[in-house]
Coordinates of C-alpha atoms and ligand atoms in Angstrom, one line a residue:
Chain A
M1 CA -12.0 27.6 -8.7
I2 CA -10.0 26.6 -5.3
E3 CA -11.1 29.0 -2.6
L4 CA -9.7 28.9 1.0
K5 CA -11.2 30.5 3.8
N6 CA -9.6 30.8 7.3
V7 CA -8.4 27.6 7.2
S8 CA -6.6 26.4 10.5
K9 CA -5.2 23.1 11.3
W10 CA -3.5 21.8 14.9
Y11 CA -1.8 18.9 15.5
G12 CA -2.5 19.1 19.1
E13 CA -1.3 22.1 20.2
F14 CA 1.1 22.7 17.4
R15 CA -1.1 25.1 14.7
V16 CA 0.3 24.3 11.3
L17 CA -2.1 26.5 9.8
D18 CA -2.8 29.7 10.8
D19 CA -6.0 31.3 9.5
C20 CA -5.3 30.9 5.6
S21 CA -7.1 32.4 3.1
M22 CA -6.5 32.3 -0.4
R23 CA -8.2 31.7 -4.1
I24 CA -7.3 30.6 -7.4
A25 CA -9.1 31.6 -10.3
K26 CA -9.9 29.3 -13.3
G27 CA -6.5 29.3 -15.5
E28 CA -4.8 31.0 -12.5
V29 CA -0.9 29.3 -11.7
V30 CA 0.0 30.6 -8.4
V31 CA 3.2 29.6 -6.7
I32 CA 3.2 28.6 -2.9
C33 CA 6.7 29.4 -1.2
G34 CA 8.2 29.9 2.7
P35 CA 10.7 28.0 4.4
S36 CA 10.6 24.4 5.4
G37 CA 8.2 23.5 8.2
S38 CA 5.9 26.7 6.8
G39 CA 2.9 24.6 6.3
K40 CA 3.0 24.7 2.3
S41 CA 2.5 20.6 2.1
T42 CA -0.2 21.0 4.2
L43 CA -2.1 23.8 2.8
I44 CA -2.0 22.1 -0.6
K45 CA -3.1 18.8 0.4
C46 CA -6.0 20.5 2.1
M47 CA -7.4 21.7 -1.4
N48 CA -8.0 18.4 -2.2
G49 CA -8.8 16.7 1.3
L50 CA -5.6 14.5 1.6
E51 CA -5.2 16.1 4.9
P52 CA -8.3 17.2 7.2
F53 CA -8.3 20.6 8.7
T54 CA -9.8 21.6 11.9
R55 CA -11.3 24.7 10.8
G56 CA -12.3 27.0 7.9
E57 CA -13.6 25.9 4.4
V58 CA -12.0 24.8 1.4
T59 CA -14.4 24.2 -1.8
I60 CA -13.6 23.2 -5.4
D61 CA -16.2 24.7 -8.0
G62 CA -18.3 25.7 -5.3
I63 CA -18.4 22.1 -3.8
S64 CA -17.3 21.9 0.1
V65 CA -14.0 19.6 0.7
G66 CA -14.9 18.9 4.7
A67 CA -18.6 18.5 4.1
P68 CA -19.4 15.0 5.3
D69 CA -21.4 14.4 2.4
T70 CA -18.8 15.3 -0.2
Q71 CA -17.8 12.1 -2.2
L72 CA -14.3 13.1 -2.0
P73 CA -12.9 10.5 -4.2
R74 CA -15.4 11.8 -7.4
L75 CA -13.9 15.2 -6.1
R76 CA -10.2 14.3 -6.1
A77 CA -10.3 12.7 -9.4
R78 CA -10.9 16.0 -11.1
I79 CA -8.2 17.4 -9.3
G80 CA -4.4 16.5 -10.4
M81 CA -1.8 15.9 -8.0
V82 CA 2.3 15.5 -8.3
F83 CA 4.6 14.4 -5.3
Q84 CA 7.8 15.4 -4.6
N85 CA 8.8 11.8 -4.2
F86 CA 6.9 11.2 -7.7
E87 CA 5.0 8.3 -6.0
L88 CA 4.5 6.2 -9.1
F89 CA 3.2 2.8 -8.4
P90 CA 6.6 0.6 -8.7
H91 CA 4.7 -2.4 -9.4
M92 CA 3.3 -1.3 -12.5
S93 CA 4.7 -0.3 -15.6
A94 CA 4.5 3.3 -16.5
A95 CA 1.8 2.8 -18.7
A96 CA 0.1 1.2 -16.4
N97 CA 0.0 3.4 -13.6
I98 CA -1.3 5.8 -16.0
N99 CA -4.0 3.6 -17.1
L100 CA -4.8 2.6 -13.5
A101 CA -7.6 5.4 -12.2
Q102 CA -8.9 5.8 -15.6
L103 CA -10.3 2.2 -15.6
K104 CA -11.1 2.2 -12.1
V105 CA -12.3 5.5 -11.3
L106 CA -13.3 6.9 -14.6
G107 CA -14.5 3.6 -15.7
R108 CA -13.5 4.1 -19.3
D109 CA -12.3 1.0 -21.4
R110 CA -8.7 -0.2 -22.0
A111 CA -8.6 1.1 -25.5
T112 CA -9.8 4.4 -24.7
A113 CA -7.3 4.6 -21.8
Q114 CA -4.2 3.0 -23.7
A115 CA -4.9 5.5 -26.3
K116 CA -4.9 8.4 -23.8
T117 CA -2.1 6.9 -22.2
D118 CA -0.3 6.8 -25.2
E119 CA -1.0 10.3 -26.4
L120 CA 0.3 11.6 -22.8
L121 CA 3.9 9.3 -23.1
A122 CA 4.2 11.2 -26.2
R123 CA 3.5 14.3 -25.3
M124 CA 6.0 14.1 -22.2
G125 CA 8.2 12.5 -24.8
L126 CA 8.1 9.3 -23.1
A127 CA 6.9 7.0 -25.7
D128 CA 9.6 4.3 -26.0
H129 CA 9.3 3.8 -22.1
A130 CA 5.7 2.7 -21.8
T131 CA 6.6 -0.5 -20.6
K132 CA 9.2 0.1 -18.5
F133 CA 8.7 0.0 -14.4
P134 CA 9.3 3.2 -11.9
A135 CA 12.5 1.5 -10.9
Q136 CA 14.0 1.7 -14.5
L137 CA 13.6 5.5 -15.1
S138 CA 15.2 8.7 -13.7
G139 CA 13.8 11.2 -11.8
G140 CA 12.8 13.3 -14.3
Q141 CA 11.4 10.7 -16.1
Q142 CA 9.5 9.6 -13.5
Q143 CA 8.2 12.7 -12.5
R144 CA 6.8 13.2 -16.2
V145 CA 4.9 9.9 -16.0
A146 CA 3.3 11.1 -12.6
I147 CA 2.4 14.4 -14.2
A148 CA 1.1 12.2 -17.5
R149 CA -0.9 9.8 -14.7
A150 CA -2.4 13.2 -12.9
L151 CA -3.5 14.5 -16.5
A152 CA -4.9 11.2 -17.6
M153 CA -8.0 12.4 -15.7
D154 CA -8.6 15.1 -17.5
P155 CA -8.3 17.6 -14.5
I156 CA -10.0 20.6 -13.9
A157 CA -6.7 21.7 -12.0
M158 CA -3.4 20.3 -11.1
L159 CA -1.3 20.4 -7.7
F160 CA 2.1 20.0 -7.3
D161 CA 3.8 19.9 -4.0
E162 CA 8.0 20.6 -4.8
P163 CA 7.5 18.9 -8.0
T164 CA 11.3 19.6 -8.8
S165 CA 13.0 19.4 -5.5
A166 CA 14.0 15.7 -5.5
L167 CA 15.8 15.9 -9.0
D168 CA 19.1 16.2 -10.1
P169 CA 20.0 19.3 -11.4
E170 CA 19.8 18.3 -14.6
M171 CA 16.5 17.0 -14.6
I172 CA 14.7 20.1 -13.4
T173 CA 14.5 21.6 -17.0
E174 CA 12.6 18.7 -18.7
V175 CA 10.2 18.6 -15.6
L176 CA 9.4 22.4 -15.3
D177 CA 9.0 22.7 -19.2
V178 CA 6.3 20.7 -18.9
M179 CA 4.8 22.5 -16.1
V180 CA 5.4 25.9 -18.0
G181 CA 3.6 24.1 -21.1
L182 CA 0.9 23.2 -18.8
A183 CA 0.4 27.0 -17.6
D184 CA 0.7 28.2 -21.0
E185 CA -2.5 26.1 -22.3
G186 CA -4.4 27.7 -19.2
M187 CA -4.3 25.0 -16.6
T188 CA -5.3 26.2 -13.1
M189 CA -2.0 25.3 -11.2
A190 CA -1.0 25.5 -7.1
V191 CA 2.4 24.6 -7.1
V192 CA 4.7 24.7 -4.0
T193 CA 8.1 25.4 -5.3
H194 CA 11.3 27.3 -4.5
E195 CA 12.2 27.3 -8.5
M196 CA 12.0 31.2 -8.2
G197 CA 12.6 31.7 -12.3
F198 CA 9.5 29.2 -12.7
A199 CA 7.2 31.4 -10.4
R200 CA 8.4 34.8 -12.5
K201 CA 8.1 33.3 -16.0
V202 CA 4.5 31.6 -15.3
A203 CA 2.7 32.4 -12.1
H204 CA -0.3 34.9 -11.7
R205 CA 0.3 35.1 -8.1
V206 CA 2.8 34.0 -5.4
V207 CA 1.9 33.1 -2.2
F208 CA 4.5 33.5 0.9
M209 CA 3.9 31.3 3.8
D210 CA 5.5 31.1 7.4
E211 CA 4.7 29.5 11.0
G212 CA 1.5 27.9 8.7
A213 CA 0.2 31.5 8.1
I214 CA -0.1 33.4 4.8
I215 CA 2.2 36.0 5.0
E216 CA 2.1 37.5 1.4
D217 CA -0.5 37.0 -1.3
A218 CA 0.6 39.3 -4.4
S219 CA 1.0 39.6 -7.9
T220 CA 4.1 38.0 -9.1
A221 CA 5.4 41.4 -10.3
A222 CA 4.6 42.6 -7.0
F223 CA 6.6 40.1 -4.9
F224 CA 9.6 40.7 -6.9
G225 CA 9.6 44.1 -6.9
T226 CA 9.1 45.0 -3.6
P227 CA 7.5 42.1 -1.4
R228 CA 5.6 44.0 1.5
S229 CA 6.8 41.6 4.7
E230 CA 10.5 41.9 5.9
R231 CA 10.1 37.7 6.5
A232 CA 9.4 37.7 2.9
Q233 CA 12.5 39.8 1.7
Q234 CA 14.9 37.4 3.7
F235 CA 13.4 34.7 1.9
L236 CA 13.9 35.9 -1.3
S237 CA 17.2 37.2 -1.0
K238 CA 18.5 33.6 0.7
I239 CA 17.2 31.9 -1.7
L240 CA 18.2 33.7 -5.2
Q241 CA 21.6 33.7 -3.9
H242 CA 21.6 30.0 -4.7
Chain B
M1 CA 13.6 -57.4 12.0
G2 CA 16.6 -58.1 9.6
G3 CA 19.5 -55.7 9.4
G4 CA 19.8 -53.6 6.3
F5 CA 17.6 -51.2 4.6
D6 CA 14.5 -52.2 3.2
F7 CA 12.9 -49.6 1.2
A8 CA 10.4 -52.1 -0.1
V9 CA 8.6 -51.2 2.9
L10 CA 7.6 -47.8 1.4
I11 CA 5.9 -49.5 -1.5
R12 CA 3.8 -51.7 0.2
N13 CA 2.8 -49.1 2.3
A14 CA 2.3 -46.4 -0.4
P15 CA -1.6 -46.2 -0.7
F16 CA -1.8 -46.0 3.3
L17 CA 1.2 -43.3 3.1
W18 CA -0.4 -41.5 0.3
G19 CA -3.7 -41.3 2.5
G20 CA -1.8 -39.5 5.1
M21 CA 0.1 -37.1 2.4
V22 CA -3.2 -36.5 1.3
L23 CA -4.8 -35.5 4.4
T24 CA -1.7 -33.0 5.4
L25 CA -1.6 -31.4 2.3
Q26 CA -5.5 -30.9 2.3
L27 CA -5.0 -29.7 5.2
T28 CA -2.2 -27.4 4.9
A29 CA -4.2 -25.9 1.6
L30 CA -7.2 -25.2 3.5
A31 CA -5.5 -24.0 6.6
V32 CA -3.5 -21.5 5.1
T33 CA -6.4 -20.1 2.8
G34 CA -8.4 -19.4 5.3
G35 CA -6.1 -18.5 7.8
L36 CA -4.8 -16.1 5.1
A37 CA -8.2 -14.7 4.2
L38 CA -9.3 -14.1 7.7
G39 CA -5.7 -12.9 8.7
L40 CA -6.3 -10.0 5.9
V41 CA -9.7 -9.1 7.0
L42 CA -7.9 -8.9 10.7
A43 CA -5.1 -7.3 9.5
V44 CA -7.3 -4.6 7.4
L45 CA -9.8 -4.2 10.8
R46 CA -6.3 -3.5 13.3
L47 CA -5.1 -0.7 10.9
S48 CA -8.8 0.5 10.5
R49 CA -10.4 3.4 12.6
I50 CA -13.8 1.6 13.0
P51 CA -14.4 2.1 16.9
F52 CA -12.8 -1.2 19.3
A53 CA -12.0 -2.9 16.0
P54 CA -8.3 -2.6 16.7
A55 CA -8.5 -3.4 20.4
L56 CA -10.6 -6.4 19.9
V57 CA -8.4 -7.9 17.1
A58 CA -5.3 -6.8 19.4
G59 CA -6.7 -9.1 22.1
Y60 CA -7.4 -11.9 19.9
V61 CA -4.6 -12.1 18.4
N62 CA -2.6 -11.9 21.7
F63 CA -4.9 -14.6 22.8
L64 CA -4.2 -17.1 20.6
R65 CA -0.7 -16.2 19.9
S66 CA -0.1 -17.0 23.5
M67 CA -2.0 -20.3 23.1
P68 CA 0.1 -23.6 22.4
L69 CA -1.3 -25.5 19.2
I70 CA -2.1 -28.4 20.7
L71 CA -4.2 -26.5 23.0
A72 CA -6.7 -24.8 20.4
I73 CA -6.6 -28.3 18.5
F74 CA -8.5 -29.7 21.8
W75 CA -9.9 -26.7 22.9
F76 CA -12.1 -26.7 19.1
Y77 CA -12.7 -30.7 19.1
T78 CA -14.9 -30.2 22.5
L79 CA -16.1 -26.9 21.7
I80 CA -17.7 -26.9 18.8
P81 CA -20.0 -29.7 19.4
K82 CA -21.1 -28.2 22.6
L83 CA -21.8 -25.1 20.4
T84 CA -23.2 -26.6 17.9
G85 CA -25.0 -28.9 19.4
Q86 CA -24.0 -31.0 16.6
S87 CA -21.1 -33.6 16.3
V88 CA -18.6 -32.4 13.8
S89 CA -15.6 -34.5 12.1
S90 CA -12.2 -34.1 13.8
F91 CA -11.2 -33.1 10.6
Y92 CA -13.6 -30.2 10.5
S93 CA -13.0 -29.3 14.3
V94 CA -9.2 -29.3 13.1
L95 CA -9.1 -27.3 10.4
I96 CA -11.4 -24.8 12.3
A97 CA -8.6 -24.8 14.9
F98 CA -6.1 -24.2 12.3
I99 CA -7.4 -21.3 10.8
L100 CA -8.4 -19.5 13.6
F101 CA -4.8 -20.0 14.8
E102 CA -3.0 -19.2 11.8
A103 CA -5.3 -16.2 11.1
A104 CA -3.8 -14.5 14.2
Y105 CA -0.2 -15.0 13.1
Y106 CA -0.9 -14.0 9.7
S107 CA -2.8 -10.7 10.7
E108 CA 0.4 -9.8 11.9
I109 CA 2.9 -10.7 9.1
I110 CA 0.3 -8.8 7.0
R111 CA 0.2 -5.8 8.9
A112 CA 3.7 -5.4 9.2
G113 CA 3.4 -6.0 5.2
I114 CA 0.9 -3.1 4.8
S115 CA 2.5 -0.7 7.0
S116 CA 5.7 -1.1 5.3
V117 CA 4.4 0.7 2.5
R118 CA 5.1 4.1 1.9
R119 CA 2.4 6.6 3.1
G120 CA 2.8 8.5 0.2
Q121 CA 1.5 5.9 -2.0
I122 CA -1.9 5.8 -0.3
A123 CA -2.0 9.6 -0.8
A124 CA -0.9 9.2 -4.3
A125 CA -3.7 6.4 -4.7
L126 CA -6.1 8.7 -3.3
A127 CA -5.4 11.9 -5.0
L128 CA -6.4 9.9 -8.2
G129 CA -9.9 9.8 -6.9
L130 CA -9.3 5.9 -5.9
S131 CA -11.3 5.0 -3.0
N132 CA -9.8 3.5 0.2
A133 CA -10.7 0.0 -0.7
Q134 CA -9.4 0.4 -4.7
A135 CA -6.0 1.9 -3.1
M136 CA -5.4 -1.1 -0.6
R137 CA -6.8 -3.6 -3.7
Y138 CA -4.8 -2.2 -6.4
V139 CA -1.8 0.1 -5.1
V140 CA -1.2 -1.3 -1.2
L141 CA -1.7 -4.7 -1.0
P142 CA 0.2 -5.8 -4.1
Q143 CA 3.4 -4.0 -2.7
A144 CA 2.6 -5.3 0.6
I145 CA 2.5 -9.2 -0.3
R146 CA 5.7 -8.6 -2.2
N147 CA 6.9 -7.5 1.2
M148 CA 5.9 -10.4 3.0
I149 CA 6.3 -13.1 1.0
P150 CA 9.1 -14.8 2.4
V151 CA 7.7 -14.6 5.8
L152 CA 4.5 -15.7 4.7
L153 CA 6.1 -18.5 3.3
T154 CA 8.1 -19.6 6.7
Q155 CA 5.0 -19.3 8.5
S156 CA 2.8 -21.8 5.9
I157 CA 5.7 -24.2 6.4
V158 CA 5.6 -24.2 10.1
M159 CA 1.7 -24.8 9.5
L160 CA 2.6 -27.7 7.3
Q161 CA 4.5 -29.3 9.8
D162 CA 2.5 -28.5 12.6
T163 CA -0.2 -30.6 10.9
S164 CA 1.4 -33.9 12.4
L165 CA -0.2 -32.3 15.8
V166 CA -3.6 -33.8 14.7
Y167 CA -2.9 -37.5 15.8
V168 CA -4.3 -35.9 19.3
V169 CA -7.9 -35.9 17.4
G170 CA -7.2 -39.4 15.9
L171 CA -6.7 -37.8 12.3
R172 CA -4.2 -39.7 10.1
D173 CA -1.6 -37.3 8.4
F174 CA 1.6 -38.2 7.0
L175 CA 3.8 -38.5 9.6
T176 CA 1.1 -40.2 11.8
T177 CA 0.9 -43.1 9.1
A178 CA 4.7 -43.0 8.5
D179 CA 5.2 -43.8 12.2
I180 CA 2.4 -46.7 12.1
V181 CA 3.6 -48.0 9.5
A182 CA 7.1 -47.7 11.2
G183 CA 5.8 -49.1 14.7
R184 CA 4.1 -52.2 12.4
D185 CA 7.0 -53.0 10.0
S186 CA 9.6 -52.3 12.5
R187 CA 11.6 -50.5 10.0
P188 CA 11.7 -46.7 12.0
V189 CA 15.1 -45.8 9.9
E190 CA 13.5 -45.9 6.4
L191 CA 10.5 -44.4 7.1
Y192 CA 11.5 -41.6 9.4
M193 CA 14.4 -40.7 6.6
F194 CA 11.3 -40.9 4.1
V195 CA 9.6 -38.6 5.8
A196 CA 12.1 -36.1 6.4
L197 CA 13.1 -36.4 2.4
T198 CA 9.5 -35.8 1.8
F199 CA 9.4 -32.5 3.6
L200 CA 12.4 -31.5 2.2
V201 CA 11.1 -32.0 -1.2
V202 CA 7.5 -30.4 -0.1
C203 CA 9.2 -27.3 1.3
F204 CA 11.8 -26.7 -1.5
S205 CA 9.3 -26.9 -4.1
A206 CA 7.2 -24.6 -2.2
S207 CA 9.6 -22.2 -2.0
R208 CA 11.0 -22.7 -5.6
L209 CA 7.2 -22.4 -6.5
V210 CA 6.9 -18.6 -4.1
N211 CA 10.1 -17.2 -6.0
R212 CA 8.6 -18.0 -9.3
L213 CA 5.2 -16.2 -8.6
R214 CA 7.6 -13.5 -6.6
R215 CA 9.3 -12.7 -10.2
R216 CA 6.6 -12.5 -12.1
Y217 CA 5.3 -10.0 -9.3
A218 CA 8.6 -8.2 -9.5
L219 CA 9.8 -5.4 -11.0
Ligands
ATP301 N1 1.5 14.5 11.5 C1 2.3 15.3 12.0 N2 2.0 15.6 13.5 C2 2.7 16.4 13.9 N3 3.6 17.5 13.3 C3 3.2 17.4 12.0 C4 2.5 16.4 11.2 N4 2.9 16.5 10.1 C5 3.3 17.9 9.8 N5 3.5 18.3 10.6 C6 4.5 19.1 11.0 O1 3.7 20.2 10.1 C7 4.7 21.6 10.1 C8 4.2 21.6 8.3 O2 4.4 20.9 7.4 P1 4.7 20.8 6.3 O3 5.0 19.4 5.5 O4 3.0 21.4 5.9 O5 5.3 21.8 5.9 P2 6.4 22.2 4.5 O6 6.2 23.7 4.3 O7 5.6 21.2 3.5 O8 8.0 22.1 4.9 P3 9.1 21.3 3.7 O9 9.2 22.8 3.0 O10 10.1 20.7 4.4 O11 8.1 20.7 2.7 C9 6.0 21.2 10.3 O12 6.8 21.7 11.1 C10 5.9 19.7 10.9 O13 6.7 19.4 11.3
MG302 MG1 6.4 20.1 2.1

């Protein structure tokens, strides 16, 4: 479904992505982890063309992300993305956030969009918060609205970039629960996260990055059993201590 | 001459003064609208990656901002008939000067407003499949406008006050009509007090109106 072939990216002299290749099959959940600055965000943003890359190829369902004739907006509309800082639109209510792209991108009529929005808000346990603005919601609630906003487009895959790392500890679970639910339903997911509990529970594979390169790409059991690379071992022992 | 105040002078000259007021308000409204529209286009061009566009806009903005407004007014007054070969009313030549002049200032305010919106907001909009233009229209501009309203208001009030410069091409704006009456009826104190008070009321109501609008769009 999502395939990266030898993707490299430079910022001037600095190599952010170093020959990265990986595949995410339909229905697969892949967790991407690695130290800060290792290029995780850059990698995941290459998957929907938010971040241009210098070399290599990214394809979604066989469509090349980097090709000049690709309709990027149309492609992105089919891939949900959730950000570390939620990025809800602050001038719109929760419902309006979820409605916007349904109306403007998918061209749904208002009633259809609103029905979808209501259904998703209910599923996120946020039915009572539809008319609230982002600033009136807790971090966990905001992130669930952001997930609903992405799901409203009926995406074929979901990308998550550290969806819980801006949250207070007591709110992390409510967001992870939603993500576990999605994974259980068979959603194709790429998740940048340091929540190793989540990775153990739902990930099929774990990808470990360091200094822009994919150092390790292993099944979850293999990764937590005996990661082959020393750096992944160090990273894991550091993270699991906390 | 006579001592004391004679505010009846205002009533006697009400139609004449009102005519000046209408010109001032018309000119301000049209120049603010035109200046904002052109300023928005300039700001977007300046932030774009269209070849040469940012540099050209920057040149335009810097050129006009280095020019005194009164020079721009003179300039267009003499330039437009020469360029078009037709005589243009002083009102329109002044209006064009104001629009081109104000657009330079507005474009900088709008550019700062757009830049003040977090980059992540654009990423989120694009990730949903919105086009660049849609992201601008539905996500960036509403937030940018809210951030820049106070400065835009200040600039527009300056613009309102600057309309009094049109006397140099023979137009009679509010201040000019008041000035004429003051001289003719020898009542400068009354007239200038009236002008000051009127400007105060207009500016005060404008900022009240803007605050109302802002609250409607605010959180
Ligand atoms: N616009 C840019 N110009 C230059 N360098 C950049 C730019 N954006 C990111 N970088 C660098 O690229 C590297 C990878 O950044 P990226 O955000 O992908 O890392 P990350 O793994 O997501 O880190 P974190 O865990 O902190 O989110 C970092 O060293 C960062 O400093
Ligand atoms: Mg990151």
